[in-house]
Coordinates of C-alpha atoms in Angstrom, one line a residue:
M123 CA 0.0 0.0 0.0
T124 CA 1.0 3.6 -0.5
T125 CA 2.9 5.0 2.5
T126 CA 0.7 7.2 4.7
R127 CA 1.9 10.3 6.5
V128 CA 1.7 10.8 10.3
I129 CA 0.3 14.2 11.2
L130 CA 2.8 15.3 13.9
N131 CA 3.5 18.9 12.7
F132 CA 0.7 20.4 14.7
P133 CA 0.5 24.2 14.3
W134 CA 0.3 24.8 18.0
G135 CA 3.7 23.4 18.9
N136 CA 6.9 21.9 17.6
N137 CA 7.4 18.2 17.4
N138 CA 10.9 16.7 17.0
N139 CA 9.8 13.1 16.2
N140 CA 11.9 11.7 13.4
N141 CA 8.7 10.5 11.7
N142 CA 7.5 14.1 11.2
E143 CA 7.0 14.7 7.5
K144 CA 6.3 18.0 5.8
P145 CA 3.5 18.2 3.2
K146 CA 5.0 17.5 -0.2
G147 CA 4.5 20.0 -3.0
D148 CA 4.5 23.8 -3.4
I149 CA 2.4 25.8 -0.9
H150 CA -0.3 28.1 -2.3
H151 CA 0.1 31.4 -0.5
D152 CA -3.6 32.3 -0.6
T153 CA -4.7 29.0 1.0
G154 CA -1.6 27.5 2.7
L155 CA -2.4 24.2 1.0
T156 CA -0.2 22.1 -1.2
D157 CA -0.5 21.6 -5.0
V158 CA -1.7 18.1 -4.4
V159 CA -4.6 19.3 -2.2
M160 CA -5.5 22.1 -4.5
K161 CA -5.6 19.8 -7.5
V162 CA -8.3 17.8 -5.7
A163 CA -10.1 21.0 -4.8
R164 CA -10.1 22.1 -8.5
K165 CA -11.1 18.6 -9.8
E166 CA -13.7 17.6 -7.3
L167 CA -15.0 21.0 -6.0
R168 CA -14.4 23.4 -8.9
E169 CA -12.4 25.6 -6.5
D170 CA -9.9 28.1 -7.7
K171 CA -8.9 31.5 -6.3
A172 CA -11.4 33.5 -8.4
I173 CA -14.4 31.2 -7.6
R174 CA -13.4 31.1 -3.9
E175 CA -13.1 34.9 -3.5
Q176 CA -16.4 35.5 -5.4
A177 CA -18.3 32.9 -3.4
L178 CA -17.0 34.2 -0.1
E179 CA -18.0 37.7 -1.0
Q180 CA -21.5 36.6 -1.9
M181 CA -21.9 34.5 1.3
R182 CA -20.8 37.5 3.5
E183 CA -23.2 39.9 1.8
W184 CA -26.0 37.4 2.1
L185 CA -25.4 37.0 5.8
K186 CA -25.1 40.7 6.3
Q187 CA -28.6 41.2 4.8
N188 CA -30.2 38.1 6.2
Q189 CA -32.5 39.0 9.1
D190 CA -33.3 35.4 9.9
V191 CA -29.8 34.7 11.4
E192 CA -27.5 36.5 13.9
N193 CA -23.9 36.3 15.0
V194 CA -23.0 33.8 12.3
R195 CA -19.2 33.5 11.7
T196 CA -18.0 35.1 8.5
D197 CA -14.4 34.0 8.5
D198 CA -13.1 32.1 5.4
L199 CA -12.7 28.8 7.1
F200 CA -16.2 28.6 8.5
L201 CA -17.9 29.7 5.2
L202 CA -15.6 27.5 3.1
K203 CA -16.7 24.3 4.8
F204 CA -20.2 24.8 3.5
L205 CA -19.0 26.0 0.0
R206 CA -16.7 23.1 -0.4
T207 CA -19.3 20.5 0.8
K208 CA -21.7 22.0 -1.8
K209 CA -19.0 22.3 -4.5
F210 CA -19.2 26.1 -4.5
S211 CA -22.9 26.3 -5.3
V212 CA -23.5 29.5 -3.3
F213 CA -27.3 28.9 -3.0
M214 CA -26.9 25.3 -1.8
A215 CA -24.2 26.4 0.7
Q216 CA -26.5 29.1 2.0
Q217 CA -29.3 26.5 2.5
M218 CA -26.9 24.3 4.3
I219 CA -25.9 27.0 6.7
L220 CA -29.6 27.6 7.5
K221 CA -30.1 23.9 8.0
Y222 CA -27.0 23.6 10.2
L223 CA -28.1 26.5 12.4
N224 CA -31.6 25.1 12.6
L225 CA -30.4 21.6 13.5
R226 CA -28.3 23.1 16.3
K227 CA -31.3 25.2 17.5
V228 CA -33.8 22.3 17.5
H229 CA -31.4 20.0 19.2
M230 CA -29.6 22.3 21.5
H231 CA -29.3 19.5 24.1
L232 CA -27.4 17.5 21.5
M233 CA -25.3 20.2 19.7
Y234 CA -24.5 22.9 22.2
G235 CA -21.9 23.1 24.9
L236 CA -19.2 21.4 22.9
D237 CA -16.5 21.5 25.6
F238 CA -14.2 18.5 25.5
L239 CA -13.2 19.3 29.1
S240 CA -16.7 18.8 30.4
P241 CA -16.3 15.8 32.8
K242 CA -18.7 13.4 31.0
L243 CA -17.5 14.2 27.5
N244 CA -13.9 14.2 28.6
K245 CA -14.4 10.7 30.0
L246 CA -15.8 9.4 26.8
I247 CA -12.9 10.9 24.8
N248 CA -10.3 9.4 27.2
N249 CA -12.0 6.0 27.0
G250 CA -11.7 6.0 23.3
Y251 CA -15.4 6.2 22.2
M252 CA -14.4 8.4 19.2
F253 CA -11.2 9.9 18.0
P254 CA -9.5 10.5 14.6
S255 CA -6.3 8.8 13.6
P256 CA -3.2 11.1 13.5
V257 CA -2.3 9.3 10.2
R258 CA -3.8 10.4 6.9
D259 CA -4.5 7.6 4.4
K260 CA -2.9 7.6 0.9
H261 CA -5.6 10.0 -0.3
G262 CA -4.8 12.5 2.4
R263 CA -8.0 11.9 4.3
R264 CA -8.5 11.7 8.1
L265 CA -10.0 8.6 9.6
I266 CA -12.6 9.0 12.3
I267 CA -12.7 5.9 14.5
G268 CA -15.4 4.8 16.9
F269 CA -15.7 2.0 19.4
A270 CA -19.2 1.2 20.6
R271 CA -17.9 -0.8 23.6
N272 CA -16.2 2.4 24.9
F273 CA -19.6 4.1 25.4
N274 CA -21.2 3.0 28.7
P275 CA -25.0 3.6 28.4
E276 CA -25.3 3.3 32.2
E277 CA -23.1 6.4 32.6
H278 CA -23.9 8.4 29.4
D279 CA -26.9 9.4 27.4
S280 CA -27.7 10.4 23.8
S281 CA -26.6 14.0 24.6
D282 CA -23.2 12.9 25.6
M283 CA -22.9 10.7 22.5
S284 CA -24.1 13.4 20.1
R285 CA -21.9 16.1 21.6
V286 CA -18.8 13.9 21.3
H287 CA -19.6 13.4 17.6
A288 CA -20.2 17.1 17.2
I289 CA -16.9 18.0 18.9
T290 CA -15.1 15.6 16.6
Y291 CA -16.6 16.9 13.4
E292 CA -16.4 20.6 14.3
T293 CA -12.8 20.3 15.4
L294 CA -11.7 18.5 12.2
Q295 CA -13.6 20.9 10.0
E296 CA -11.4 23.7 11.3
D297 CA -8.8 22.4 8.9
A298 CA -8.9 23.4 5.2
Q299 CA -7.2 20.2 4.0
N300 CA -9.8 18.1 5.9
Q301 CA -12.6 20.1 4.3
I302 CA -11.3 19.3 0.8
M303 CA -10.0 15.7 1.2
G304 CA -12.9 14.4 3.3
Y305 CA -13.2 11.6 5.9
V306 CA -13.2 7.9 6.3
H307 CA -15.4 6.6 9.1
I308 CA -14.5 3.4 11.0
G309 CA -17.0 1.9 13.4
D310 CA -16.3 -1.1 15.6
F311 CA -19.7 -2.5 16.9
K312 CA -18.2 -5.1 19.2
G313 CA -20.0 -5.0 22.5
I314 CA -23.1 -3.0 21.4
T315 CA -26.3 -3.8 23.3
T316 CA -29.9 -2.7 23.3
A317 CA -29.0 -0.1 25.9
H318 CA -26.9 1.8 23.3
V319 CA -30.0 2.5 21.1
S320 CA -32.5 2.8 23.9
C321 CA -30.7 5.9 25.3
W322 CA -32.1 7.8 22.2
N323 CA -35.4 9.5 22.0
P324 CA -37.0 8.2 18.8
T325 CA -37.8 11.7 17.5
D326 CA -34.2 12.9 18.1
F327 CA -32.8 9.8 16.5
L328 CA -34.8 10.1 13.4
R329 CA -34.3 13.8 12.9
M330 CA -30.5 13.4 13.4
M331 CA -30.5 10.6 10.8
K332 CA -32.7 12.5 8.3
W333 CA -31.2 16.0 8.8
G334 CA -27.6 15.2 9.5
E335 CA -26.4 14.5 6.0
Q336 CA -28.1 17.7 4.7
S337 CA -27.1 19.9 7.6
I338 CA -23.6 19.0 8.7
P339 CA -20.9 20.2 6.2
M340 CA -18.5 17.3 5.8
R341 CA -17.3 15.2 2.8
H342 CA -17.9 11.6 3.8
K343 CA -15.8 9.5 1.5
E344 CA -16.1 6.0 3.0
V345 CA -17.8 4.3 5.9
H346 CA -16.5 1.0 7.2
L347 CA -18.2 -1.1 9.9
V348 CA -16.8 -4.2 11.6
H349 CA -18.0 -6.7 14.2
V350 CA -21.6 -5.9 13.4
P351 CA -24.1 -8.2 15.2
S352 CA -26.8 -9.7 13.0
A353 CA -29.6 -7.6 14.6
V354 CA -27.6 -4.4 14.0
K355 CA -27.4 -5.3 10.3
Y356 CA -31.1 -5.0 10.2
V357 CA -30.9 -1.6 11.8
I358 CA -28.3 -0.5 9.3
E359 CA -30.6 -1.6 6.4
A360 CA -33.5 0.3 8.0
G361 CA -31.3 3.4 8.4
K362 CA -30.2 3.3 4.8
S363 CA -33.7 4.6 3.8
M364 CA -32.8 7.9 5.5
I365 CA -29.5 8.6 3.7
S366 CA -28.6 9.4 0.1
K367 CA -27.8 6.8 -2.5
K368 CA -24.3 8.2 -2.6
M369 CA -23.8 7.4 1.1
K370 CA -25.4 4.0 0.8
E371 CA -22.8 3.1 -1.9
R372 CA -19.9 4.2 0.4
L373 CA -21.0 2.0 3.3
Q374 CA -19.1 -1.3 3.7
V375 CA -19.7 -3.9 6.4
H376 CA -16.8 -6.2 7.3
V377 CA -16.9 -9.5 9.3
T378 CA -13.4 -9.4 10.8
I379 CA -10.5 -7.0 11.4
P380 CA -8.4 -8.7 8.6
D381 CA -11.3 -8.0 6.2
L382 CA -11.3 -4.3 7.3
C383 CA -7.5 -4.1 6.8
K384 CA -7.9 -5.2 3.2
K385 CA -9.9 -2.0 2.5
V386 CA -8.2 0.4 5.0
D387 CA -4.4 0.8 5.3
P388 CA -3.5 -0.7 8.8
A389 CA -1.0 2.2 9.2
C390 CA -4.0 4.5 9.7
L391 CA -5.6 2.3 12.3
P392 CA -5.0 1.9 16.0
K393 CA -3.3 -1.2 17.3
E394 CA -6.7 -2.4 18.6
L395 CA -7.9 -2.6 14.9
G396 CA -4.8 -4.2 13.4
G397 CA -2.6 -1.1 13.2
N398 CA 0.6 -0.1 14.9
I399 CA -0.2 2.9 17.1
P400 CA -1.9 2.2 20.4
M401 CA -5.3 3.9 20.8
V402 CA -4.1 5.7 23.9
E403 CA -1.4 7.5 21.9
M404 CA -3.9 8.5 19.2
I405 CA -6.1 9.9 21.9
D406 CA -3.3 12.0 23.4
W407 CA -2.6 13.5 19.9
W408 CA -6.3 14.2 19.5
K409 CA -6.6 16.0 22.8
Q410 CA -3.9 18.4 21.6
E411 CA -6.1 19.3 18.6
L412 CA -9.1 19.6 20.8
A413 CA -7.3 22.0 23.2
A414 CA -6.3 24.2 20.2
K415 CA -9.8 24.5 19.0
R416 CA -11.7 24.5 22.3
N417 CA -12.6 28.3 22.3
T418 CA -13.6 28.2 18.7
L419 CA -16.1 25.4 19.4
L420 CA -17.5 27.1 22.4
S421 CA -18.1 30.3 20.4
L422 CA -20.4 28.4 18.1
D423 CA -23.2 28.8 20.7
N424 CA -23.3 32.5 19.9
M425 CA -24.7 31.8 16.5
N426 CA -28.5 31.7 16.1
I427 CA -31.3 31.3 13.6
L428 CA -34.4 33.4 14.3
S429 CA -36.6 31.9 11.7
D430 CA -36.5 28.8 9.4
R431 CA -38.8 30.3 6.8
S432 CA -36.1 30.4 4.1
I433 CA -35.2 26.7 4.4
I434 CA -36.2 24.7 1.4
S435 CA -36.6 21.0 2.1
R436 CA -35.2 18.4 -0.2
N437 CA -38.6 17.0 -1.3
G438 CA -40.6 20.2 -0.9
T439 CA -42.5 18.9 2.1
D440 CA -42.6 20.2 5.7
R441 CA -39.0 19.8 6.8
N442 CA -40.2 19.2 10.4
N443 CA -42.7 16.5 9.5
N444 CA -41.8 13.2 11.0
N445 CA -45.1 11.3 10.4
G446 CA -43.5 9.1 7.8
A447 CA -40.6 8.3 10.2
A448 CA -42.6 6.5 12.7
L449 CA -42.7 3.3 10.6
G450 CA -38.9 3.5 10.2
M451 CA -38.4 3.8 14.0
E452 CA -40.7 0.8 14.6
T453 CA -38.5 -1.2 12.1
I454 CA -35.3 -0.1 13.9
T455 CA -36.7 -0.7 17.4
G456 CA -37.9 -4.2 16.3
S457 CA -34.5 -5.0 15.0
F458 CA -32.8 -4.1 18.2
R459 CA -35.2 -6.4 20.2
K460 CA -33.4 -9.2 18.5
L461 CA -30.1 -8.1 19.8
E462 CA -28.9 -10.3 22.7
V463 CA -27.5 -8.4 25.7
D464 CA -24.2 -9.8 27.0

């Protein structure tokens, strides 16, 4: 496999590790990104300097005149994560910002207070429930790794789970290269029980499933699941009805860790999933990133949407209508009843 690169040259401190590797290629002064990354941006996102500057100007003018929102960030990095996700369609990026703000407002208990030092959230992070690998894959993408067994449903609830996810995504999206290259998700379902899903309110669960892909600005390139119990496979199949065809095609379920390692370079994985770097070391690196972006994430709570009247739903129906979701929840709940508790 192509050699991956360890991300040790963090911007908030020097690292003298001999494995430290500088990004290869010329650096673009206007973005701080390499030729390799910008070639991907041009090819996949239609991004160049002129398009970027014009789109940013239009986004800022729209926010300035929009009376339905307040205190929305107007810095390049924040606006670009929406523009890049929507391939520089300004209108679609504007819609995604509105949906993002609305999702956060409707689910404040799941999306606000993104402080990794909060005792319950810090415990989940230290335990290794979710963290990114400090190693990019051969395509320059970050891997987001989750272990179901490291979430204790007797100690934590859906708010804790959701906020750890939000902390992970928001922190990673404060990096321009991540915005462009996208993410690979790895989920280890070993140890999952009925208690993991029963900690969710059905309405919250369905809305997060239905709205998440439309509202959270990220480029999801691959999703790999391993150690999936039979009953959870039924849940996954039921959940596929709530995501796009593109995401369905990018989802792969593996029986064993060796099967996973055939599709994902082991150099990117923690030792616990067939890699070389112990999970605890990956978490230590991750906490450095979290500390650097902590104040940025806390400031997100200052943003607000005053009205959702300008949001256009994907199918033209009431975006808050969940009548058709009840059947899907019954299917998911029924599937989890088949799951044996250890």
